[in-house]
Coordinates of C-alpha atoms in Angstrom, one line a residue:
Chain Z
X22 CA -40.3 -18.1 -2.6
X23 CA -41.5 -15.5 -0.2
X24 CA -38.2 -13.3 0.8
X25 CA -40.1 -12.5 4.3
X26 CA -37.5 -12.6 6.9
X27 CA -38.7 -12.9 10.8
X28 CA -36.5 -10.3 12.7
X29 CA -34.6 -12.9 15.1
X30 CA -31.2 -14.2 15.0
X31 CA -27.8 -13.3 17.1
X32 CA -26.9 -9.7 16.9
X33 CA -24.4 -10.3 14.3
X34 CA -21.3 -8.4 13.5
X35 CA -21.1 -6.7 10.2
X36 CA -19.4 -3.7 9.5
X37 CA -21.4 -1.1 9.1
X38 CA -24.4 -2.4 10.6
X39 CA -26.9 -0.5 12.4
X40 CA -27.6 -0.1 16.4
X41 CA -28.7 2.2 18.1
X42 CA -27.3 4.1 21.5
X43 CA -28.8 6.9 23.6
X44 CA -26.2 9.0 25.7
X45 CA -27.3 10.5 28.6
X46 CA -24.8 13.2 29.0
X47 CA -24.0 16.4 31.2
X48 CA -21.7 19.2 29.1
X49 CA -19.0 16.7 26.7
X50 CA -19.3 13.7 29.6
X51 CA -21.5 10.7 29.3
X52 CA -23.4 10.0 31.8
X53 CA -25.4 6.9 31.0
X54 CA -25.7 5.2 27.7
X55 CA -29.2 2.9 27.0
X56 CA -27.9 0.8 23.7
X57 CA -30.6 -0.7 21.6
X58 CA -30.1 -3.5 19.6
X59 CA -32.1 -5.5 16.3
X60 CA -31.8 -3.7 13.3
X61 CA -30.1 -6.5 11.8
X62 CA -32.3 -9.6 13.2
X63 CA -32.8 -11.9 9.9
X64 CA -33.7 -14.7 12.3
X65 CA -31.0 -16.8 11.6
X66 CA -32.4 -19.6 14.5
X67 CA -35.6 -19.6 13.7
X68 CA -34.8 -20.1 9.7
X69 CA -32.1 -23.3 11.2
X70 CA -35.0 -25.5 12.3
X71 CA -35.9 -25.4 8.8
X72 CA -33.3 -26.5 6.9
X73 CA -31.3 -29.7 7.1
X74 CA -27.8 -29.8 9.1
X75 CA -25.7 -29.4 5.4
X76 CA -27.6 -26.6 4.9
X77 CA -27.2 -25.2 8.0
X78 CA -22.9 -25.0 8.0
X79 CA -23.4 -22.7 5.2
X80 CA -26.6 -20.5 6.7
X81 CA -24.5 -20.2 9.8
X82 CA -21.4 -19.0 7.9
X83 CA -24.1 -15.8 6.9
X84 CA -23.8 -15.0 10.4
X85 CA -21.2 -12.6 10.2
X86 CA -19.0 -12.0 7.2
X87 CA -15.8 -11.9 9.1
X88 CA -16.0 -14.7 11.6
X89 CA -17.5 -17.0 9.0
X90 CA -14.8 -19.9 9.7
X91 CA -15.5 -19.8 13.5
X92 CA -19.4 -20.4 13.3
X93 CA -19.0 -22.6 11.2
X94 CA -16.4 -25.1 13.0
X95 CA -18.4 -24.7 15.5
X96 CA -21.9 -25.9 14.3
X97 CA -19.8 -29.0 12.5
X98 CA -18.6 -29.8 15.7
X99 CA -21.3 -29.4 17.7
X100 CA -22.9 -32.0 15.4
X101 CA -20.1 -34.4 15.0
X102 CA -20.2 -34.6 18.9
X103 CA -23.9 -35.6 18.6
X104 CA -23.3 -38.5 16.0
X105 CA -19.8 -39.2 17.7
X106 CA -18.1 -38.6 14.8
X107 CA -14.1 -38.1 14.9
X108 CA -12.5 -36.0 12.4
X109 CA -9.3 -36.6 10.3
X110 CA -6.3 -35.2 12.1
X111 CA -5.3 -33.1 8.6
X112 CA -8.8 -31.6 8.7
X113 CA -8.3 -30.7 12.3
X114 CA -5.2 -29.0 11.6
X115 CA -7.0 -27.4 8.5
X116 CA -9.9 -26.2 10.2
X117 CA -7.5 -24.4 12.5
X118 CA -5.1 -22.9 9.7
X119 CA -8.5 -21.1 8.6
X120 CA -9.5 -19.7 11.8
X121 CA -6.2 -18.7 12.4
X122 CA -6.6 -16.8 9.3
X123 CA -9.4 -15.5 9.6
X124 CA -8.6 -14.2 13.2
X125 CA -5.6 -11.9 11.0
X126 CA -8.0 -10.6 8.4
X127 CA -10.0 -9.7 10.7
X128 CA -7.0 -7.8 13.3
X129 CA -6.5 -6.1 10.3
X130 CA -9.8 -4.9 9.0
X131 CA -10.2 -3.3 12.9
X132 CA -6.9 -1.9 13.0
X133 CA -7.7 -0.2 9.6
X134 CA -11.3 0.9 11.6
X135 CA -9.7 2.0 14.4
X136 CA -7.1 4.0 12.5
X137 CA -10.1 5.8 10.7
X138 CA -12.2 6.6 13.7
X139 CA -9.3 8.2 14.9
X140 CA -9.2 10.0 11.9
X141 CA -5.7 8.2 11.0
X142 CA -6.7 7.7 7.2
X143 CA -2.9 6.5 6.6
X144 CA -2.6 3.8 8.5
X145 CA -6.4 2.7 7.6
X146 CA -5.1 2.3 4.2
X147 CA -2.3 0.2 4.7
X148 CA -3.8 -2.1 6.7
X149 CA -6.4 -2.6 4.4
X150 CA -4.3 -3.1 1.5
X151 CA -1.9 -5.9 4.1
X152 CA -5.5 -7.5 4.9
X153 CA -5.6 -8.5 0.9
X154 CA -2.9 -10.6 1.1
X155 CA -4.6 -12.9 3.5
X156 CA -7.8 -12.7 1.7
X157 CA -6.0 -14.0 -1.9
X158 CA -5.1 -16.5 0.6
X159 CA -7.8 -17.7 1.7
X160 CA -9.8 -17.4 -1.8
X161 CA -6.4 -19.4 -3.1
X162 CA -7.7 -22.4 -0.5
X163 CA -11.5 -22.1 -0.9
X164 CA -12.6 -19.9 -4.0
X165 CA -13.8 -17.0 -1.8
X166 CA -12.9 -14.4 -0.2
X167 CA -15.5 -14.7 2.6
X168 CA -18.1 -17.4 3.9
X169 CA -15.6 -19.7 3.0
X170 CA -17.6 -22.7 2.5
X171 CA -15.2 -25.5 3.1
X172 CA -16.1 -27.0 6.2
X173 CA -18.6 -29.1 6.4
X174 CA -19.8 -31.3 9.1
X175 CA -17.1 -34.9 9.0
X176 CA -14.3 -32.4 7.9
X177 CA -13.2 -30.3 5.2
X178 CA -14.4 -30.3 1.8
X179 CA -11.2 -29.7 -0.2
X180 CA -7.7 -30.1 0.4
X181 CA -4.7 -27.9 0.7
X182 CA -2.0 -28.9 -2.1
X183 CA 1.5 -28.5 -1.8
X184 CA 1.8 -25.5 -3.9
X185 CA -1.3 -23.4 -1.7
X186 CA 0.9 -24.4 1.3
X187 CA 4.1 -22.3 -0.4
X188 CA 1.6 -19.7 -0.9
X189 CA 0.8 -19.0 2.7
X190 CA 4.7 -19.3 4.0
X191 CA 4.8 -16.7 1.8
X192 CA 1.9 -14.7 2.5
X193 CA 2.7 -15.1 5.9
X194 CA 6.6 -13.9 5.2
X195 CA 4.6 -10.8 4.3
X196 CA 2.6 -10.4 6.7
X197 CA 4.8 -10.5 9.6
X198 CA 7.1 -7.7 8.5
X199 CA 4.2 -5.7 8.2
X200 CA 2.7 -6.5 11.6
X201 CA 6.0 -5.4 12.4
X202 CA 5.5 -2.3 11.0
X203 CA 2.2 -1.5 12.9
X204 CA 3.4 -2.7 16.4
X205 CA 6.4 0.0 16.2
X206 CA 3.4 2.6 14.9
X207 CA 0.5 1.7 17.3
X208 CA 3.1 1.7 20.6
X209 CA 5.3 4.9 19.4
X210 CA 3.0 7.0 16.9
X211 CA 1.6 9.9 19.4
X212 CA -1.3 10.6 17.7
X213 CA -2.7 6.6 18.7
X214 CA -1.5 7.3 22.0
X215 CA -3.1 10.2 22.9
X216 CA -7.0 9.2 21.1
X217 CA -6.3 5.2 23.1
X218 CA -4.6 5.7 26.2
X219 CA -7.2 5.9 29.2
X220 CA -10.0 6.1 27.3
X221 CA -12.9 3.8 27.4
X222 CA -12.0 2.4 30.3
X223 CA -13.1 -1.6 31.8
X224 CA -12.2 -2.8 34.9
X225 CA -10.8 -6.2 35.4
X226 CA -14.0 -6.4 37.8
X227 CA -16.8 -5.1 35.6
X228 CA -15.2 -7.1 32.4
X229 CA -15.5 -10.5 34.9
X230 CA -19.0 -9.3 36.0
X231 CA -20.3 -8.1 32.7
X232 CA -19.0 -11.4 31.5
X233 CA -17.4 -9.8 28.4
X234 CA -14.9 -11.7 26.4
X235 CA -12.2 -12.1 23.4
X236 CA -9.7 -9.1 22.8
X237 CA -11.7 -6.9 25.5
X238 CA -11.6 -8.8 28.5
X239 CA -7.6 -10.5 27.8
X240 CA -7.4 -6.3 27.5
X241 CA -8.8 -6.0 31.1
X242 CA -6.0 -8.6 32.6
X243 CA -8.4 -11.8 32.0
X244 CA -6.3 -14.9 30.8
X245 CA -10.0 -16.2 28.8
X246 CA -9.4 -17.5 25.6
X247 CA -11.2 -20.5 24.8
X248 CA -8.1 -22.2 22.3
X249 CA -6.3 -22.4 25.7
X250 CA -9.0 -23.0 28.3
X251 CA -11.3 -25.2 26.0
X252 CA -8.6 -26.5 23.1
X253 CA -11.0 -27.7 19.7
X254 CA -9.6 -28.6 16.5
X255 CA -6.1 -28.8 16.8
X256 CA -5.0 -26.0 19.2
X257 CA -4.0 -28.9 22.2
X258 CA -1.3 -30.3 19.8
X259 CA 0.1 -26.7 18.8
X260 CA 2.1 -24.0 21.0
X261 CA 0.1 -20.7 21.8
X262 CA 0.6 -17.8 23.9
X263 CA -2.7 -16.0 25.3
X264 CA -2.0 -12.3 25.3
X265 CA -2.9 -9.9 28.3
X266 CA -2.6 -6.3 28.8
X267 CA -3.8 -4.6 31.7
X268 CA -4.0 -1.0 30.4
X269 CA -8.1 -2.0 30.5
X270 CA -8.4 1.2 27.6
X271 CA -8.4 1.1 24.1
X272 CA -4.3 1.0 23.8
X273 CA -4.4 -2.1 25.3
X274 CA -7.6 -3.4 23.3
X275 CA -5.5 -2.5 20.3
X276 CA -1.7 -4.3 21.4
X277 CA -3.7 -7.2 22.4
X278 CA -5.0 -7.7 18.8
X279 CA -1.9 -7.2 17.7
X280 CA 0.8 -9.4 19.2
X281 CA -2.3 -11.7 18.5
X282 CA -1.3 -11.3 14.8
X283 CA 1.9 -12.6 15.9
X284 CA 0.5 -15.6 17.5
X285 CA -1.6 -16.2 14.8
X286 CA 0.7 -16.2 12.2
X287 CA 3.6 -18.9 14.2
X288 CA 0.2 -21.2 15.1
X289 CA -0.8 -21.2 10.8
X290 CA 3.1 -21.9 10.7
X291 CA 3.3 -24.9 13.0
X292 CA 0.2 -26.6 12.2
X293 CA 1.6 -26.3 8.2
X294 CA 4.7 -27.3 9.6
X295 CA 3.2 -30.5 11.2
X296 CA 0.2 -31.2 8.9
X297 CA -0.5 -34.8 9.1
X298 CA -1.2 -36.5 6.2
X299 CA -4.3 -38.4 5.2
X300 CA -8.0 -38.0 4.5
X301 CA -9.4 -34.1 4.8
X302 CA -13.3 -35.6 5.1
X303 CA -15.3 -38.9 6.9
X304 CA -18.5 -40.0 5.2
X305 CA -21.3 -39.0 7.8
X306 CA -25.3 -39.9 7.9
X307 CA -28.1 -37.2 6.6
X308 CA -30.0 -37.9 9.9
X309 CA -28.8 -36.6 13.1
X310 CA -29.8 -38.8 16.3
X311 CA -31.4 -37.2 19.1
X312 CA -29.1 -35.5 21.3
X313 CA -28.0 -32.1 22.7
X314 CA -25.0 -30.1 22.4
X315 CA -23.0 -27.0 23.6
X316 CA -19.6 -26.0 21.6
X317 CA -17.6 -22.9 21.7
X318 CA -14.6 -21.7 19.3
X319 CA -12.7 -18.4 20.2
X320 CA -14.2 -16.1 17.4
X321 CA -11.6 -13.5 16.3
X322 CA -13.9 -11.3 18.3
X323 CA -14.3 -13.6 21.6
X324 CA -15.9 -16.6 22.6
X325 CA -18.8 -17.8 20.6
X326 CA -21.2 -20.5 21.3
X327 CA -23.6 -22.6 20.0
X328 CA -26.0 -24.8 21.2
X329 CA -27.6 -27.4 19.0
X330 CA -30.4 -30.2 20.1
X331 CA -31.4 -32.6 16.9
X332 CA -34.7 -34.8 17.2
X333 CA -33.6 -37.7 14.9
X334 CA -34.2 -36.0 11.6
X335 CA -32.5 -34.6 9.4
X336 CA -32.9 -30.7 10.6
X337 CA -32.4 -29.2 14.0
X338 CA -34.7 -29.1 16.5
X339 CA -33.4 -25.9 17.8
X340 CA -30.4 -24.0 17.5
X341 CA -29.1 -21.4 19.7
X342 CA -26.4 -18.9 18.2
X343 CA -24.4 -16.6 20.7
X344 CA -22.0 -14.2 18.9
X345 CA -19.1 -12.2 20.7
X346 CA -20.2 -9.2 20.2
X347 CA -23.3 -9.3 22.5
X348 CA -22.0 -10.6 25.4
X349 CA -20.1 -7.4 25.1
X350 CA -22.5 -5.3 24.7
X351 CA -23.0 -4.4 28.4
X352 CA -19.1 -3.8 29.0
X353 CA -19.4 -1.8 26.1
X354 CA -22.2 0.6 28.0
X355 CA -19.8 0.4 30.8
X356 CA -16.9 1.9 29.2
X357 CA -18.8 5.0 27.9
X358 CA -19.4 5.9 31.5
X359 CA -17.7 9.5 32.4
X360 CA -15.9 9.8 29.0
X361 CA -15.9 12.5 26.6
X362 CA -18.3 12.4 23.7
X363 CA -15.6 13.2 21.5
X364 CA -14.2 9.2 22.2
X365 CA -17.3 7.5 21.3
X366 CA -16.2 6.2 18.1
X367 CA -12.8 4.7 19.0
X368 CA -14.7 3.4 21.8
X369 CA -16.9 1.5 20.1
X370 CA -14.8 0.4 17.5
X371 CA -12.3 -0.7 20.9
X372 CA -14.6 -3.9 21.2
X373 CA -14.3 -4.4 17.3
X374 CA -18.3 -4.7 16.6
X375 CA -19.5 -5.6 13.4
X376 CA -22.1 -3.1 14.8
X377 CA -18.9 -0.8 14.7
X378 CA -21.5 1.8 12.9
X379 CA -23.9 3.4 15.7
X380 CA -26.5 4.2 12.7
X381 CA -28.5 6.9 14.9
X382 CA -26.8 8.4 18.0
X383 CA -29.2 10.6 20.6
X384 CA -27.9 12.8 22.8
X385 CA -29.9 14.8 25.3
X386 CA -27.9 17.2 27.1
X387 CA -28.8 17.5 31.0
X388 CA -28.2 20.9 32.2
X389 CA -29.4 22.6 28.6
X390 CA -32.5 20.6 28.3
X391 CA -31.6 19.6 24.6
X392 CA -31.8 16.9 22.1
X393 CA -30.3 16.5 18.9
X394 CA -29.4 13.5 17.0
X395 CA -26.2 12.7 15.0
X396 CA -25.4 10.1 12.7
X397 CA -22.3 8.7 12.6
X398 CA -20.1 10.5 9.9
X399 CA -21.6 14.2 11.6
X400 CA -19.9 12.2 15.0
X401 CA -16.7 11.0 13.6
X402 CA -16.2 14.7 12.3
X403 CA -17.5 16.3 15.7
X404 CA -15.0 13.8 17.3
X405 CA -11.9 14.9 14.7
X406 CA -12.5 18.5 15.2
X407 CA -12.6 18.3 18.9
X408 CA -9.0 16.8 19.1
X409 CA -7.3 19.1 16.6
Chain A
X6 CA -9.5 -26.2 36.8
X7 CA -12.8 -29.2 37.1
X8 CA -15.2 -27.3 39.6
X9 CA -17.0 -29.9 42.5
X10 CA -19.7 -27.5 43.3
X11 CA -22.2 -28.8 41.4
X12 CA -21.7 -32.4 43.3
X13 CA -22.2 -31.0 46.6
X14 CA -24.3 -31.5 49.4
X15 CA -27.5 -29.0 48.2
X16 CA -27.0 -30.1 44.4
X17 CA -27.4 -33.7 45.6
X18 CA -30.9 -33.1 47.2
X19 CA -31.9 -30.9 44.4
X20 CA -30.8 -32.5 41.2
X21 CA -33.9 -33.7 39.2
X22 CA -31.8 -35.1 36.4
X23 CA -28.0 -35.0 35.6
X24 CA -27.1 -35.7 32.0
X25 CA -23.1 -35.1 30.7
X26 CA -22.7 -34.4 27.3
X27 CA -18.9 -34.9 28.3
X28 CA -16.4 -34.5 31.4
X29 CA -16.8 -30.6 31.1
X30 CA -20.5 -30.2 30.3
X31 CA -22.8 -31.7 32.7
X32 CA -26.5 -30.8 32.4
X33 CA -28.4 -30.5 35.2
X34 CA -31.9 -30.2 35.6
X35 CA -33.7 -27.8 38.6
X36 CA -37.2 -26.7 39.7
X37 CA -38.1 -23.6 38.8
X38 CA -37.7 -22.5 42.4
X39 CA -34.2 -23.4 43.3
X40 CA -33.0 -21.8 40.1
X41 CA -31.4 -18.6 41.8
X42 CA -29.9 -20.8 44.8
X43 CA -28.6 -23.2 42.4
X44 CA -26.9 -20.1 40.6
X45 CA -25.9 -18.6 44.1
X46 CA -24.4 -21.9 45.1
X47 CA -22.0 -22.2 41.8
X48 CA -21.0 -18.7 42.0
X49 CA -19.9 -18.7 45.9
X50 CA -16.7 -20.0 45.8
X51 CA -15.7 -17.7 42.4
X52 CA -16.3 -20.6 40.2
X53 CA -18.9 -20.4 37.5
X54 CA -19.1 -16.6 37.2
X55 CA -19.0 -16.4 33.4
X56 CA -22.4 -16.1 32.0
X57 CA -22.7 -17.5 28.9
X58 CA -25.8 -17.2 27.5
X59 CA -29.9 -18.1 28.1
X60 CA -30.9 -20.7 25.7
X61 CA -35.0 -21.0 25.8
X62 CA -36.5 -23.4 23.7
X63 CA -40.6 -24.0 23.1
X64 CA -41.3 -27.7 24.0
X65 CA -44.6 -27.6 23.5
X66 CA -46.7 -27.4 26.6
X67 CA -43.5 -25.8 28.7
X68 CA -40.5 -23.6 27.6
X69 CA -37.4 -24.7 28.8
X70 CA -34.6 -22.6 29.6
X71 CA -31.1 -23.7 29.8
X72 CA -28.9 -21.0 31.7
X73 CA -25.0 -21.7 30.5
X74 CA -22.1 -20.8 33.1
X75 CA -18.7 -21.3 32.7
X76 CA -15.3 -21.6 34.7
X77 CA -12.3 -22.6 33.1
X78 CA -13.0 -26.0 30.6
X79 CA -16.3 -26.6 32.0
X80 CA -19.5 -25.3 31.1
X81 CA -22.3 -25.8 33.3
X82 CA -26.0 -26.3 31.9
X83 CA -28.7 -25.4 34.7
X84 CA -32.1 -26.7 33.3
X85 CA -35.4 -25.7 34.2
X86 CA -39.0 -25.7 33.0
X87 CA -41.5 -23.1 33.1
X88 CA -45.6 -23.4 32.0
X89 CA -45.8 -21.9 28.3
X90 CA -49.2 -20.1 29.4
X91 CA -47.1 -18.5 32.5
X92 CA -43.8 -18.4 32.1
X93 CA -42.3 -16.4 34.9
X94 CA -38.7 -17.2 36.7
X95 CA -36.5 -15.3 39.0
X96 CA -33.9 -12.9 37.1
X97 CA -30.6 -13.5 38.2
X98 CA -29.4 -10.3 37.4
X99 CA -28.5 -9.2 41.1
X100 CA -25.7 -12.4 41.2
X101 CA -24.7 -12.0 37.9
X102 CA -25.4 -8.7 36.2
X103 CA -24.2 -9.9 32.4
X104 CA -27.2 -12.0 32.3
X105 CA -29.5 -9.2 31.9
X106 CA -29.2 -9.0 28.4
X107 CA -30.2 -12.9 27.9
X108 CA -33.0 -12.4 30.4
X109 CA -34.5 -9.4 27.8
X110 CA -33.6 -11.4 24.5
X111 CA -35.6 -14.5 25.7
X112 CA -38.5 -12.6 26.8
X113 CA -38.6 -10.8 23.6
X114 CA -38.4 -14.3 21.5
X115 CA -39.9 -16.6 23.9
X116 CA -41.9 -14.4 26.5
X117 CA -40.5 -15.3 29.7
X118 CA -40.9 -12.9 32.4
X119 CA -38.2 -12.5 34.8
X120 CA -38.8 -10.6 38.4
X121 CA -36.8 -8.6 39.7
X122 CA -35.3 -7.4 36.3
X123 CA -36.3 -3.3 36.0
X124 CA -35.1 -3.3 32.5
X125 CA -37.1 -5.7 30.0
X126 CA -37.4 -3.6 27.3
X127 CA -37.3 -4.6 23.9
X128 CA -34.1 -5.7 22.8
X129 CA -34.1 -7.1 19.5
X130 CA -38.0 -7.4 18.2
X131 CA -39.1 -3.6 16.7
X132 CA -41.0 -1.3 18.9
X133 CA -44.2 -1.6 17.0
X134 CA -44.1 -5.5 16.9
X135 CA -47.0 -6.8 18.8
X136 CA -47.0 -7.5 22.2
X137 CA -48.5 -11.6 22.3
X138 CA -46.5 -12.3 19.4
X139 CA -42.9 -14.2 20.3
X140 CA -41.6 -15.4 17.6
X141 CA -39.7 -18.1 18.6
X142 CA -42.9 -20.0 19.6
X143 CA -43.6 -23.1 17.3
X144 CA -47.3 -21.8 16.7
X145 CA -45.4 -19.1 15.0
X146 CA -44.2 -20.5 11.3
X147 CA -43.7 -18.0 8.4
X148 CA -47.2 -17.8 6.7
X149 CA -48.6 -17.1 10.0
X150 CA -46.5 -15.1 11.3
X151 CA -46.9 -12.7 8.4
X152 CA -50.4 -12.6 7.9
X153 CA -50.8 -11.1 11.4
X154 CA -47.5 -8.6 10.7
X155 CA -49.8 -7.6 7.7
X156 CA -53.0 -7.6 9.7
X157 CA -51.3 -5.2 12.3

């Protein structure tokens, strides 16, 4: 087997993955930013056409790490609306007990970033050692503790028992006293306030223009969440709020994630509540009929998309991936405008990339004529040492 | 929130094919030429001014490109074919400025130029990666591919 990899694919979130920005600034502001993307293409669409669909749910899972669950619901679906196939109601209600989990894993894990671009090591920590609890959850349901691996296209491929069910009433239990905990630190602490407030400002305006989404745009005043707008799974038959804050900085980036945990956690705690009962899984055919399709799931991170057209074999024809993080890419640029080099970091981690890691950051300095490149620990120091 | 633009008047003369996937996802085909009215027309009234994203896909003699808007529950599908020896369309960036990232990752993986974009700079292939090479041609498989990475 030859390990060659063409550099194409969705510019996938990771954490800690490379990309690259060049800041254009004058003294400690930033005047323009040129980002520049594909240090991670493995060519995820161009390696789909040539494997077969039941391949492809767990290729697309490798996608991102974190938002496993929500590519992968949505490639299923996308090809259970081709072969007009509908799924069990229990593995509807499954499918969204994992995202929902997944979406508080992953609040956590960028809280915990956050924290520690802010140079808040405490609270990076203990959000990390919270975000465990979800992951012995979900490696309690599936056997891992990412790329889950349990859906497949026709449904689920195992089911929750009573006794897993316990579990994550009282994971959840948990988990909500601490989410507690952080919304009393992250709206009182003074040293989040001061590093979030105003900085790395969007504008409702240029967040509709840009066409950003998820946590940054609802941060910018934008009621887009595509569980309300778009219901899949089983989000039409469960009671949701969508949360908006219209702060349009990084505070509000950050109390929009988390009364999301909130949310989260009641939505995993009705649809256990209500969990029909019946088959998890329908039989479904190896061949796809030719056809086309466009699904979207909200990704923790925002919408994500994918667009599938089969021929009438038993691989895709083509299939087209869009991840959150690149449709905010450009809001992202946006933001940087006029700000201090010192907020670069929280900045960035504000949209929660997997990208979160800007491997090799340029900056030329106008009036001096200079250029020097830092990577980004020498940043996240610079940016500590400015604000003590 | 179902949108009615795209059954008005102008979509009606220039519709070359209408295909719905479902209630909220009609597909509908457009020369080449009408593309930026057809966009101008569904963002007028406030409507579709979510760009999704710029499918292109190699069909052999043509590359297609589907251009996905949304508004509310629907997402619209504009569809339009341009010659795979001289793929050039209209950038849309001056109605809707978030589609100028799509517009520079399809000409990197499908080589579709697009006027009026200032900015089509590489965005995801390496710098050194040569220039007639788009990878997500079908003449392009692996072993190919390679051997001209190798020979470059």
């Amino acid at each position: 087997m030859s390990t060659f990899h063409i550099p194409f694919g969705p510019q996938h979130p990771a954490l800690e993955e490379s990309i690259s920005f060049t800041f254009e600034v004058e003294g400690e502001r930033v005047v323009s930013v040129k980002p520049r993307l594909g240090y991670m293409h493995r060519g995820i669409e161009k390696l789909a056409e040539g494997r077969t669909y039941s391949q492809n749910t767990h290729l697309v899972e490798r996608v991102c790490g974190i938002c496993s669950q929500a590519h992968s619901i949505c490639f299923s679906q996308a090809v259970e609306e081709i072969i007009s196939i509908e799924i069990p109601t229990r593995a509807k209600y499954m499918r969204t007990v994992m995202a929902e989990l997944e979406r508080v894993q992953n609040h956590l894990l960028w809280l915990g970033i956050t924290a520690h671009e802010m140079g808040f090591q405490t609270l990076f920590m203990y959000t990390w050692r919270d975000r465990e609890v979800v992951l012995d959850l979900v490696e309690a349901i599936t056997g891992k503790r990412v790329n889950y691996g349990i859906n497949t296209i026709g449904g689920m491929r195992r089911d929750l028992t009573t006794d897993l069910i316990r579990q994550i009433f009282k994971g959840l239990k948990k988990l909500e006293e601490r989410a507690n905990y952080y919304k009393k630190v992250c709206t009182s602490e003074s040293t989040i306030l001061s590093r979030t407030i105003d900085v790395g400002v969007l504008t409702q305006r240029d967040a509709s223009t840009l066409s950003a989404v998820g946590p940054t745009v609802r941060a910018s005043g934008i009621k887009r969440d595509i569980r309300a707008d778009d219901p899949y799974a089983a989000y039409d038959e469960l009671s949701f709020n969508v949360i908006t804050y219209y702060g349009c900085d990084v505070a509000s980036r950050l109390w929009v994630r988390i009364d999301e945990l909130f949310e989260s956690m009641n939505i995993i705690n009705e649809a256990l509540t209500n969990l029909p009962n019946g088959d998890v899984r329908v039989k479904v055919p190896k061949d796809v009929i030719e056809g086309e399709s466009l699904n979207r799931v909200e990704a923790p991170r925002g919408e994500n998309i994918h667009y599938l057209r089969s021929d009438g074999t038993e691989r895709p024809y083509r299939l087209k991936i869009r991840a959150p993080t690149l449709a905010n890419i450009l809001a992202l640029c946006e933001m940087f405008t006029d700000m201090n080099i010192a907020d670069v970091p929280v900045v960035i981690a504000g949209i929660d990339p997997c990208i979160a890691c800007a491997e090799r950051i340029t900056f030329i300095d106008i009036g001096r004529k200079n250029r020097w490149i830092w990577n980004r620990e020498e940043l996240r120091r610079y940016s500590q040492k400015w604000y003590f | 929130m179902i949108s009615k633009t795209w059954r008005n008047q102008w979509f009606k003369e220039k519709t070359l094919a209408l295909k719905l996937q479902n209630n909220y996802r009609p597909f509908i085909k457009i020369s080449p030429i009408d593309l930026k009215e057809a966009v101008k027309q569904l963002v007028k009234d406030e409507e579709f001014t979510h760009i999704i994203t710029i499918t292109g896909i190699d069909i052999g003699s043509e590359v297609e490109l589907i251009y996905h808007l949304s508004f509310g529950r629907s997402v619209l599908s504009l569809r339009t074919m341009v010659p795979k020896d001289n793929p050039t369309l209209p950038s849309i960036i001056d109605i809707l400025p978030g589609a100028s990232i799509y517009e520079r990752e399809v000409r990197d993986l499908l080589g579709v130029e697009f006027d009026g974009n200032s900015d089509l700079t590489k965005l995801l292939l390496p710098d050194e990666w040569p220039k007639d090479v788009h990878p997500l041609k079908r003449e392009w498989n692996y072993e190919r591919l390679k051997k001209r990475l190798e020979d470059t």
